[in-house]
Coordinates of C-alpha atoms in Angstrom, one line a residue:
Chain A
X5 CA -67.1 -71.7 -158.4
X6 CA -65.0 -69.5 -160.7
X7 CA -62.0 -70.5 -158.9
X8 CA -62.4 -73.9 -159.8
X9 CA -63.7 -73.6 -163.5
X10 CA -60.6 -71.4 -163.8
X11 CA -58.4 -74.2 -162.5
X12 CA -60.5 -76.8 -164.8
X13 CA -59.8 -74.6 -168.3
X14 CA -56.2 -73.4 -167.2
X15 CA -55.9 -77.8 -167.1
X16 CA -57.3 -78.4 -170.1
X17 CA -55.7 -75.6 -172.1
X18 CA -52.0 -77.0 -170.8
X19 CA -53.2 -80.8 -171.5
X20 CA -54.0 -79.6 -174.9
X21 CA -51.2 -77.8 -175.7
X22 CA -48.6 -80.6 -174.4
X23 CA -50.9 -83.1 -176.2
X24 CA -50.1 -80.7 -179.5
X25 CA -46.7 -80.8 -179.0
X26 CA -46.2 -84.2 -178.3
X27 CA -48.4 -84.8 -181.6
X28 CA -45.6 -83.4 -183.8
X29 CA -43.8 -85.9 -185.5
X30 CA -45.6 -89.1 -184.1
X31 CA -46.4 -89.8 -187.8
X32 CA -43.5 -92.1 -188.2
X33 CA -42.6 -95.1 -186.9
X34 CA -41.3 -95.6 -183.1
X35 CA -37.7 -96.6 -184.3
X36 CA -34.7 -94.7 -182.0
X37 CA -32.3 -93.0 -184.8
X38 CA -29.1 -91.6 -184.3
X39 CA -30.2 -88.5 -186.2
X40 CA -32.7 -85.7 -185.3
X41 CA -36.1 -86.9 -186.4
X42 CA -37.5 -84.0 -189.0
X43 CA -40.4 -86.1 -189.5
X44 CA -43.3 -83.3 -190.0
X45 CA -40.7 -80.5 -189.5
X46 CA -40.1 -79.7 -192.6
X47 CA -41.2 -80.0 -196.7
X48 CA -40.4 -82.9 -198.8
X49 CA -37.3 -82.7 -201.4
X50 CA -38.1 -80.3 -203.9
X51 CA -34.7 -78.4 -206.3
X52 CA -33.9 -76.9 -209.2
X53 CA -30.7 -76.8 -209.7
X54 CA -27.5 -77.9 -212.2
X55 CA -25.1 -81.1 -211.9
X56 CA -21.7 -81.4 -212.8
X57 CA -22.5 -81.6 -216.5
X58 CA -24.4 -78.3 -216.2
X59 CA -27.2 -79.7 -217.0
X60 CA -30.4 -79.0 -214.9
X61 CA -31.6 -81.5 -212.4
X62 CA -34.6 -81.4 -209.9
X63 CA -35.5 -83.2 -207.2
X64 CA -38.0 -85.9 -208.8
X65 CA -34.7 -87.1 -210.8
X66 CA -33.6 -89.4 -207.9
X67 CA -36.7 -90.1 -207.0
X68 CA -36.6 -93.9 -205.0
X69 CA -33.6 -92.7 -203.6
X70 CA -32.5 -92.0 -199.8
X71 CA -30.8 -88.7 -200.5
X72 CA -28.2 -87.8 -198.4
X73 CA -28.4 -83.9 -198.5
X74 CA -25.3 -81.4 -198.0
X75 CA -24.4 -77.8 -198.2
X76 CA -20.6 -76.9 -199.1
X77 CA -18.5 -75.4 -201.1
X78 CA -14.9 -76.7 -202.3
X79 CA -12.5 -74.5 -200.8
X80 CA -14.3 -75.7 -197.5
X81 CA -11.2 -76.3 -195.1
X82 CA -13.0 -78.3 -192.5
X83 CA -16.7 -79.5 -192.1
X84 CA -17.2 -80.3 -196.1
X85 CA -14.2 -82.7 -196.4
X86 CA -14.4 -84.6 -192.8
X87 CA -18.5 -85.0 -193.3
X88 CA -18.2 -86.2 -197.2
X89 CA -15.3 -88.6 -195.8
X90 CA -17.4 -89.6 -192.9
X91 CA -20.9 -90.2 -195.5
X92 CA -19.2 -91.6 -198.2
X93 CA -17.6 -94.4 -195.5
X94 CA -21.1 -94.8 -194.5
X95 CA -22.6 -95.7 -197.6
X96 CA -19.6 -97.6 -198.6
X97 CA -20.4 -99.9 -194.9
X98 CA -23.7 -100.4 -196.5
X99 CA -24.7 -103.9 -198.8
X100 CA -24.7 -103.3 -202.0
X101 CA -28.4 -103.6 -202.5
X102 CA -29.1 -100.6 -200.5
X103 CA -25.9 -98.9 -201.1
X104 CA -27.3 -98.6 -204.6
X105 CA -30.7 -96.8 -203.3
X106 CA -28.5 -93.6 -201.3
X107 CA -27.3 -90.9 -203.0
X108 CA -25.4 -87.9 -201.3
X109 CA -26.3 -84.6 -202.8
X110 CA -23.1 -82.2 -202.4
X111 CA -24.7 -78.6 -203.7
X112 CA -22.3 -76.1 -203.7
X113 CA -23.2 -72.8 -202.2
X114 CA -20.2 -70.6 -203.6
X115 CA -21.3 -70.5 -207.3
X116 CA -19.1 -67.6 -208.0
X117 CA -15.7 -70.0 -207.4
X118 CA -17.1 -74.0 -208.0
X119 CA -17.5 -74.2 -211.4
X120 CA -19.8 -78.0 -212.3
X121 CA -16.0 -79.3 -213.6
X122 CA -14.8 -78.4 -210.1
X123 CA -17.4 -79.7 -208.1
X124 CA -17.3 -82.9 -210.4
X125 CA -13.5 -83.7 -209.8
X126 CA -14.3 -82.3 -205.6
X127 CA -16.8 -85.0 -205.5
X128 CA -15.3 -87.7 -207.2
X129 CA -12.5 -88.0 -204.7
X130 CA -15.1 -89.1 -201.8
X131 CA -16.2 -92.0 -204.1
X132 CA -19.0 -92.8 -206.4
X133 CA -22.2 -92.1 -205.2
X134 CA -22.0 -88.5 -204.8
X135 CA -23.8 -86.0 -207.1
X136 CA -22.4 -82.8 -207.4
X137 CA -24.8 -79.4 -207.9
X138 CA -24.8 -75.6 -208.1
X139 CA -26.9 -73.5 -208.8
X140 CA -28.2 -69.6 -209.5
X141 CA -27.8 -67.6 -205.9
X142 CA -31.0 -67.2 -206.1
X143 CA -31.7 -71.0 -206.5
X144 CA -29.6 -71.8 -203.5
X145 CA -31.6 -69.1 -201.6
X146 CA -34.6 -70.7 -202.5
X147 CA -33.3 -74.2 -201.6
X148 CA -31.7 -73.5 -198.5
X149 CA -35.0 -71.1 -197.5
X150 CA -37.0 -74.4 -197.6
X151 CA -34.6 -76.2 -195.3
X152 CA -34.7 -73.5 -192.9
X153 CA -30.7 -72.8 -193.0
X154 CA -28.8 -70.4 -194.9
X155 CA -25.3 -70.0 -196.1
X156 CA -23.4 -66.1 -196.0
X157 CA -20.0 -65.1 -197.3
X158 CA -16.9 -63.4 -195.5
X159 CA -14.9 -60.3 -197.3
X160 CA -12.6 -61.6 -199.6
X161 CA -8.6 -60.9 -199.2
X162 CA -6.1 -59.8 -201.8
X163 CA -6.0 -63.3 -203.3
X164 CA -10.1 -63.5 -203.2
X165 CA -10.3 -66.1 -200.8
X166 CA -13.5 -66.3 -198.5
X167 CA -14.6 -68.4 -195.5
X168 CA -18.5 -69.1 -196.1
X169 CA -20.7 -70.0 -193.5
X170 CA -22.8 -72.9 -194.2
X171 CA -25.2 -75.5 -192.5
X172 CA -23.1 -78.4 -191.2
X173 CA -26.2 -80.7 -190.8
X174 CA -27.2 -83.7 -193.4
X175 CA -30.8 -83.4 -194.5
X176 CA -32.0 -87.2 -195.2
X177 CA -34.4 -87.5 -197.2
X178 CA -36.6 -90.6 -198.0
X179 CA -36.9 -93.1 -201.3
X180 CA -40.6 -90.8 -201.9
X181 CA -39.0 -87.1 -200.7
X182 CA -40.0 -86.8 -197.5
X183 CA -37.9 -85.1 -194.7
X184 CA -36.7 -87.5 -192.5
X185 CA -33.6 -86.7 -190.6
X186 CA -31.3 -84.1 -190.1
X187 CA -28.0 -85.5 -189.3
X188 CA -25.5 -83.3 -186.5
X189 CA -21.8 -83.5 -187.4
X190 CA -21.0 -85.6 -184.2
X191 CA -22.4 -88.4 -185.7
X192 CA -20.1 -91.3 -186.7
X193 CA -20.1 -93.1 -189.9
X194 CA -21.8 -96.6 -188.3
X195 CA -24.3 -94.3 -186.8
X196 CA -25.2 -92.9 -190.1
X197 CA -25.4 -96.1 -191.5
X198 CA -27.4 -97.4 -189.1
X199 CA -29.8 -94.5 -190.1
X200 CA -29.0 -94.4 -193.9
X201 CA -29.7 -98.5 -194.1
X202 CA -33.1 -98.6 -192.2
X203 CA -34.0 -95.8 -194.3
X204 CA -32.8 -97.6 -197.7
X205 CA -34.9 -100.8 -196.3
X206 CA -38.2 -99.4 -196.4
X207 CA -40.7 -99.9 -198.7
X208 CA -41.7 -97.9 -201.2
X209 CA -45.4 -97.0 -201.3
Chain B
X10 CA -29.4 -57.1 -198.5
X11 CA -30.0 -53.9 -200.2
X12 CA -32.3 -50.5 -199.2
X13 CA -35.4 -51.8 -200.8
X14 CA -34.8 -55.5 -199.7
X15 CA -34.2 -54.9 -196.2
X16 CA -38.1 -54.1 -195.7
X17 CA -39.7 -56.4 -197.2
X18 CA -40.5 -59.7 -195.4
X19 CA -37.9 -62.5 -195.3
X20 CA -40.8 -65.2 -194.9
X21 CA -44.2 -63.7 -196.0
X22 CA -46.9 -64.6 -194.0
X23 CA -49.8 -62.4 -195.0
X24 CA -52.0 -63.4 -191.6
X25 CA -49.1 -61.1 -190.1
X26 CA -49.3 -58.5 -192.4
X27 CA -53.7 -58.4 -192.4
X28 CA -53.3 -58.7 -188.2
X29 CA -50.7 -55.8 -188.1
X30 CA -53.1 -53.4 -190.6
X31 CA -55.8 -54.5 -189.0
X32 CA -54.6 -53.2 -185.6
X33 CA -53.1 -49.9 -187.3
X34 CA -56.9 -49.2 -188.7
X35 CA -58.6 -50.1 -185.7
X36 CA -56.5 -47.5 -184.1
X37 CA -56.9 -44.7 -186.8
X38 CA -60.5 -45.2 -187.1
X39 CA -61.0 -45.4 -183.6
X40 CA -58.8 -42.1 -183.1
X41 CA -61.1 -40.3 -185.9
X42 CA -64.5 -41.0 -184.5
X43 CA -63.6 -40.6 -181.0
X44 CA -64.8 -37.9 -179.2
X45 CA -61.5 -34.9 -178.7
X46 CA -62.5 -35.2 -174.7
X47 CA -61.3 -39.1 -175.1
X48 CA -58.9 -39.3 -177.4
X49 CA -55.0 -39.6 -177.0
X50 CA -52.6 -36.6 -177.4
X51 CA -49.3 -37.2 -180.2
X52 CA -47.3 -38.6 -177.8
X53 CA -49.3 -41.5 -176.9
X54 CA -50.0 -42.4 -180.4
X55 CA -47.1 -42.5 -181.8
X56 CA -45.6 -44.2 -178.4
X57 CA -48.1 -46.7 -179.6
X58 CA -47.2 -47.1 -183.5
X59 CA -43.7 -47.1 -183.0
X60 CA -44.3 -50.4 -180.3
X61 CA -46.7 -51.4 -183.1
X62 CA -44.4 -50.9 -186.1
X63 CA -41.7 -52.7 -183.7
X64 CA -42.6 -55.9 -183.9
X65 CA -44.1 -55.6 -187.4
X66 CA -40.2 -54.8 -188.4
X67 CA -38.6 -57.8 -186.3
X68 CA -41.2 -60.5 -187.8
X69 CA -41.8 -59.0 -191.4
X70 CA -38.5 -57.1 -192.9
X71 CA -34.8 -59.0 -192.7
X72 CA -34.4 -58.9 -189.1
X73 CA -36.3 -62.1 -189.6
X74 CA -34.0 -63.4 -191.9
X75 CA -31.0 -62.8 -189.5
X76 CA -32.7 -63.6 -186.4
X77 CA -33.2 -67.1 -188.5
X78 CA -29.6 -67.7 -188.7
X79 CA -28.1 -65.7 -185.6
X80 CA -28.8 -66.5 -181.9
X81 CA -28.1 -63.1 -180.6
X82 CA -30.0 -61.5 -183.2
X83 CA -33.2 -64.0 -182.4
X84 CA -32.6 -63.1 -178.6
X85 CA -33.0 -59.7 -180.2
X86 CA -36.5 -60.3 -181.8
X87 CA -38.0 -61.6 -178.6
X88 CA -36.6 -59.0 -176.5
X89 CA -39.0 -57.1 -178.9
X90 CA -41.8 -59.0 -179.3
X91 CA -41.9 -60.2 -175.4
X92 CA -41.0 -56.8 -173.8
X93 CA -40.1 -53.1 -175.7
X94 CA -43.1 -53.7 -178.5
X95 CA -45.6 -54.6 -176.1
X96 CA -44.2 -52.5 -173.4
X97 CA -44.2 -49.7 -175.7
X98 CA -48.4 -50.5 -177.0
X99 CA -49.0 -50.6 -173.1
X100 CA -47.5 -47.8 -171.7
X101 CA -49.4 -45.5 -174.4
X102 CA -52.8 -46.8 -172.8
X103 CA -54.7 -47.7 -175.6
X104 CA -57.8 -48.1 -173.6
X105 CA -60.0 -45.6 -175.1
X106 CA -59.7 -47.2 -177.9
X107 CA -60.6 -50.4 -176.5
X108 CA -63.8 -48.5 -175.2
X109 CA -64.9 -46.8 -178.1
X110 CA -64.5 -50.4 -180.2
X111 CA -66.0 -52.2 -176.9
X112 CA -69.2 -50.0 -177.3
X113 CA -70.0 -51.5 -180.8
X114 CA -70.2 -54.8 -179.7
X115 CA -74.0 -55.7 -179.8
X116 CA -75.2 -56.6 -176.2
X117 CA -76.4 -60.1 -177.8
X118 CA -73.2 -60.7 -179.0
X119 CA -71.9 -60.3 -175.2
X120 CA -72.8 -63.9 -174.1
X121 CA -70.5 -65.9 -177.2
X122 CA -67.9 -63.4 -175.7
X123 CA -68.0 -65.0 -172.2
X124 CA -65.1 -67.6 -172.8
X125 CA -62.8 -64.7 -174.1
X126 CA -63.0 -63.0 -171.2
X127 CA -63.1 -66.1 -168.8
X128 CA -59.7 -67.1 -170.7
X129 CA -58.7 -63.4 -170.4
X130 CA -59.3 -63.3 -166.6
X131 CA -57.3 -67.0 -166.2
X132 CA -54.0 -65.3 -167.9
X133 CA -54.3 -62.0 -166.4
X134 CA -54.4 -63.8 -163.3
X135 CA -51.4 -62.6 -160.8
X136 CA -50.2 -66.1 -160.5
X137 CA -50.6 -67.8 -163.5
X138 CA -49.5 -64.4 -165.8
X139 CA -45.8 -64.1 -164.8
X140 CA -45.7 -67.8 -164.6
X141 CA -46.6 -67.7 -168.0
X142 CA -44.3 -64.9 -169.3
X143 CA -41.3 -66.4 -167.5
X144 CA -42.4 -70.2 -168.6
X145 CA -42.1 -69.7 -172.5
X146 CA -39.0 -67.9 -172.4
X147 CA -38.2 -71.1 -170.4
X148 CA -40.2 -72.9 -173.3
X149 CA -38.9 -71.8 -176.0
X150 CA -35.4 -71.6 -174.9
X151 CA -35.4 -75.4 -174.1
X152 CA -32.9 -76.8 -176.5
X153 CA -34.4 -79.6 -177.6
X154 CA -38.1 -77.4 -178.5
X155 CA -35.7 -74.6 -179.9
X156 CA -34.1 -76.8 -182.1
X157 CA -37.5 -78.0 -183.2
X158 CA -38.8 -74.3 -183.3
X159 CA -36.3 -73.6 -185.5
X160 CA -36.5 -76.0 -188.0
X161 CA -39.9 -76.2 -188.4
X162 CA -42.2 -73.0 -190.5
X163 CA -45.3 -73.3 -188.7
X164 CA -43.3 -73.9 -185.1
X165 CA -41.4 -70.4 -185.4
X166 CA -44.5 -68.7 -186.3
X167 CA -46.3 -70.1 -183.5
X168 CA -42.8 -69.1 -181.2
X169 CA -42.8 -65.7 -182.4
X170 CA -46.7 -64.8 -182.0
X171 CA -47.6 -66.6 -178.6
X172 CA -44.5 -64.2 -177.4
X173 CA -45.9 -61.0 -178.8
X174 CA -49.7 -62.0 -177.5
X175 CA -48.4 -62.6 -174.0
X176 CA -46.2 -59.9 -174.4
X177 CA -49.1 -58.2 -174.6
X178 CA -51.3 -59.7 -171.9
X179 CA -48.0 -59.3 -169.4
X180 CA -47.4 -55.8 -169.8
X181 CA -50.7 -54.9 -169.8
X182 CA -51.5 -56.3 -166.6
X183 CA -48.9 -54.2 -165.8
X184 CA -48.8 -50.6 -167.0
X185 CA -52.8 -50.8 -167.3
X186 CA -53.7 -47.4 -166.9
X187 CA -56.8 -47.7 -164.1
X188 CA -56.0 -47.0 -160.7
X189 CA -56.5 -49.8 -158.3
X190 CA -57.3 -47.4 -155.9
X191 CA -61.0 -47.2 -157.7
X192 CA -61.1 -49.7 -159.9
X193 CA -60.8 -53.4 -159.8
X194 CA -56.6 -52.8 -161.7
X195 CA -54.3 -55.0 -160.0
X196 CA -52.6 -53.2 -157.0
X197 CA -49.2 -51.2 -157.5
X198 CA -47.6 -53.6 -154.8
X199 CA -48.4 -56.4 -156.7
X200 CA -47.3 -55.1 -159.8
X201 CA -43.7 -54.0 -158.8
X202 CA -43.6 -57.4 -157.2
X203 CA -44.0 -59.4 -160.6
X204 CA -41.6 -57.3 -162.7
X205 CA -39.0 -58.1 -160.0
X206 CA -40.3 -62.0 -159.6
X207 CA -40.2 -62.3 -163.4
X208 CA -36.6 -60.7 -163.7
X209 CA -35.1 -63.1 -161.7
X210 CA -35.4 -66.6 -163.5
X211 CA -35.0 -64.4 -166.9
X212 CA -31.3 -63.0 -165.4
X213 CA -30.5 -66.7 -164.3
X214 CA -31.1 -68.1 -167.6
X215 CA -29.2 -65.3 -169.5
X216 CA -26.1 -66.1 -166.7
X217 CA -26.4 -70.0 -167.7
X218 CA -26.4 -69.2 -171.3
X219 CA -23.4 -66.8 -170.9
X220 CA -21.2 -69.2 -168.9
X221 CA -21.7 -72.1 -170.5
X222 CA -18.6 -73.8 -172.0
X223 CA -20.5 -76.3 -174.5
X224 CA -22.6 -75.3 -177.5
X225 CA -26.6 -74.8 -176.0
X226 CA -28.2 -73.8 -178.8
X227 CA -26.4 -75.5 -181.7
X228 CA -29.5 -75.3 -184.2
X229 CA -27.0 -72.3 -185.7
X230 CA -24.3 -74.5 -186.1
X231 CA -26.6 -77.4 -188.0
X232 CA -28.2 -75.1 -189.9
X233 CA -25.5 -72.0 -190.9
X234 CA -25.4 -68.9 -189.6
X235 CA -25.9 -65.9 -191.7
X236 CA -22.3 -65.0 -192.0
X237 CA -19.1 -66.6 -189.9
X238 CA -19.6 -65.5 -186.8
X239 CA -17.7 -67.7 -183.9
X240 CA -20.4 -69.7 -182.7
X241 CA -18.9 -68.6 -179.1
X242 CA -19.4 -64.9 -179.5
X243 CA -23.0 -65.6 -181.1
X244 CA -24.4 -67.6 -178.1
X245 CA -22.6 -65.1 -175.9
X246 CA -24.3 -61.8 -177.0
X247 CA -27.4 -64.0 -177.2
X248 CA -26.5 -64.6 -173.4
X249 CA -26.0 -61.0 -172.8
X250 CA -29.8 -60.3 -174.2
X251 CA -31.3 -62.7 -172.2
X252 CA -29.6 -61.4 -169.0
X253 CA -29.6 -58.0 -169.5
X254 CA -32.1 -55.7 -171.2
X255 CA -34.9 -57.8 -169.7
X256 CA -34.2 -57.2 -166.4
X257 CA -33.5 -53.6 -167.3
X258 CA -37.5 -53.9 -168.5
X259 CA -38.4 -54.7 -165.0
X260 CA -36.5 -52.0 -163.4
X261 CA -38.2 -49.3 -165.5
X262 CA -41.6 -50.7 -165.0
X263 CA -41.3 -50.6 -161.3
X264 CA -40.0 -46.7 -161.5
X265 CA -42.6 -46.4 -163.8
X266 CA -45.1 -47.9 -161.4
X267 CA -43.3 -46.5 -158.6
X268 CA -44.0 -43.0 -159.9
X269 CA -47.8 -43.8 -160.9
X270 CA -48.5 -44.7 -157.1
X271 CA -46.8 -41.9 -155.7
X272 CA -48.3 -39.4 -157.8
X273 CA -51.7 -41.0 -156.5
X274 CA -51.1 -41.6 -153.0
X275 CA -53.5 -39.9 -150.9
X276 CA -55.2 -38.7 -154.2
X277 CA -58.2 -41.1 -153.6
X278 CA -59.8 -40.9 -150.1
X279 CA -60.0 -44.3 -148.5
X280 CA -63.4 -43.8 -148.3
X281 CA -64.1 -42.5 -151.3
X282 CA -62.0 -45.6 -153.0
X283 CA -64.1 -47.8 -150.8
X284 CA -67.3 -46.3 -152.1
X285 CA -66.3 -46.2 -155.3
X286 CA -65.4 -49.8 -155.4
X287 CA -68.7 -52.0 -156.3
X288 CA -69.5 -49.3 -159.1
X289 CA -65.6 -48.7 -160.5
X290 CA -65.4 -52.1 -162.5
X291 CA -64.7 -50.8 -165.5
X292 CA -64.5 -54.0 -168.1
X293 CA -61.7 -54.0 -171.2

């Protein structure tokens, strides 16, 4: 009866397409995290970019590291400061056996103001595993394209000050690169360090 | 962005591009070789590239880009790709051109063809069509699977097409140009009826999103908007989209409708429809 073959496929199409869904990040292991789950979502670390030495530095450079990756900018008056406080006492929670496998990437999106030297002295007030990086615009827009987020710039006042938008997510990324978990600013610090230490205890393969 | 920039795609995805050209030569080639008795006047055609050329702008020049980064600018996109673009194709009837490309199909090939139009006949279905074009707004729009959506490459892609396709399917079940009167076109009754079911549960949602106090959609907020806007104003003009122009769709369908079976009431004998019934399945 057409009726019912109609029934049957309109079944199987929805089974299929629930079963592709729930498919998408199952790769990873069953372990509840605090953070959003980007297992699958998105690419594996990959950057070219400058540190605070202006020297360049890509992402295979801290390879066997959990990176810790944020988007800021100095003159940030809010998210920047309160989320590099609040990952900066996560990592410092951590024992110092896998404090010493996280790094937090701050990359600056406002090359035109953050100079490496001001990014440098920025970052060394939230402790001492933070790298600092900048780049090209086009760099960042290549970066941030990858991570599916951008970053966009108000009109500067008479003194050339600027509000920039920016994500206010933590990408985590794995000791091999992979994408792991994005992390929402209402996260607290022994949340992230939860996350940040089961991360830092896996082994490398 | 500058002039030049502003056109060119955002994310590149050259299936998009070869599917839009595709489509665009079909068309032309179609509208060449037909014969003059069959073929559509200016204003049909270019009704149909400018729904065509539509959607190709929203997924493939820097709307993209911005509809990335802005709620009310993605609420945008899909107002596009779900109803004006596809309500634009549809309304220039496109049919003959479906005939004259229907006709080369080699009668062996017909059989391998049966599951298309078996699947065709399940969405077009009255029931299970505006179920579907109200359920992935629903979908899509479901925080959690938006969030993903919008993370994720391959998961936007598959968010923006499978609401152009059934964009597609929807409002061609609706403005499909056959008469029901003597062919086997779903009745103008029945037709006015979905555009006002599927307005309904598409203003409701726009209303929740409008009035809500928290932060539904806060993918924008992880992930940076294109330039500061208040996150408030952003998720209430995406509100506004999803309330509004939608159900402004349906009205103009119905009136649209409304007109169509007016103009062609009392046109067709009842017994004339009824004889020309078996022999008035016309296939597309």
């Amino acid at each position: 009866m057409p009726t019912f073959i109609s029934g049957t496929r309109t079944a199987a199409l929805i089974a299929l397409l629930l079963a592709t869904f729930a498919l998408v990040g199952c790769d990873q292991s069953d372990r509840e995290w605090h953070g959003k789950d980007i297992s699958g979502l998105m690419p594996p670390l990959e950057f070219e970019l400058i540190n605070t030495q202006g020297e360049a530095v890509n992402a295979s450079d801290s390879d066997g590291q959990v990176r810790l990756v944020f988007f800021g900018f100095t003159h940030c008056p809010d998210i920047c400061p309160t989320t590099l406080a609040r990952l900066s006492q996560a990592v410092g929670k951590l024992p110092e056996n896998e404090r010493e496998r996280v790094t937090i990437m701050f990359v600056s999106v406002d090359p035109n103001r953050d100079t490496p030297e001001q990014i440098a002295a920025y970052t060394r007030f939230y402790g001492d595993r933070i790298a600092g990086m900048t780049g090209s615009e086009p760099q960042l827009r290549q970066l941030v394209k990858r991570y599916r987020t951008t970053f966009g710039y108000d009109e500067p006042d008479e003194n050339n000050n600027y509000n920039v938008s920016h994500s206010a997510g933590v990408y985590v990324f794995d000791t091999r690169g992979k994408a792991r978990l994005l992390l929402r600013p209402d996260l607290t610090a022994a949340q992230i360090r939860d996350d940040i230490s089961a991360l830092a205890q896996e082994r490398r393969s | 962005m500058n002039g030049v920039k502003a056109l060119l795609p955002y994310d590149f995805s050259p299936l998009t591009i070869a599917s839009y050209a595709l489509v665009l030569a079909l068309y032309g080639v179609a509208l060449l070789r037909m014969p003059d008795s069959e073929r559509p006047g200016p204003g049909r055609i270019v009704t149909f590239v400018v729904g065509v050329m539509l959607c190709y702008a929203v997924m493939q020049t820097a709307f993209d880009y911005y509809s990335q980064y802005m709620f009310f600018v993605h609420r945008g996109q899909h107002l596009i790709l779900h109803h004006l673009g596809p309500f634009l194709i549809a309304l220039s009837n496109p049919l003959p051109v479906m005939r004259f490309w229907g006709r080369k199909i080699p009668r062996s090939a017909l059989p391998w063809l049966a599951p298309v139009r078996l699947s065709y006949r399940v969405l077009q279905h009255p029931v299970v069509a505006p179920v579907l074009f109200v359920g992935l707004v629903y979908f899509w729009l479901s925080p959690s699977i938006h969030f993903d959506a919008m993370l994720s490459r391959q998961l936007y892609w598959v968010m923006n097409w499978s609401m152009l396709l059934d964009g597609l399917l929807f409002w061609w079940l609706i403005l499909d140009p056959r008469s029901p009167y003597i062919t086997n076109a779903l009745g103008y009754g029945k037709r006015m009826l979905l555009l006002a079911l599927v307005a309904v549960p598409q203003m409701l949602l726009g209303a929740w999103i409008v009035f809500s106090r928290d932060m539904v959609y806060d993918v924008y907020e992880v992930c940076g908007r294109a330039w500061p806007l208040a996150p408030e104003t952003d998720q209430l003009l995406g509100g506004l989209l999803t309330w509004i122009p939608p159900a402004m769709m349906s009205v103009l369908g119905i009136l649209i409708i409304l007109r169509r079976a007016m103009y062609e009431d009392g046109r067709y004998p009842k017994q004339a429809a009824a004889l020309a019934q078996p022999s008035g399945h016309m296939n597309t």
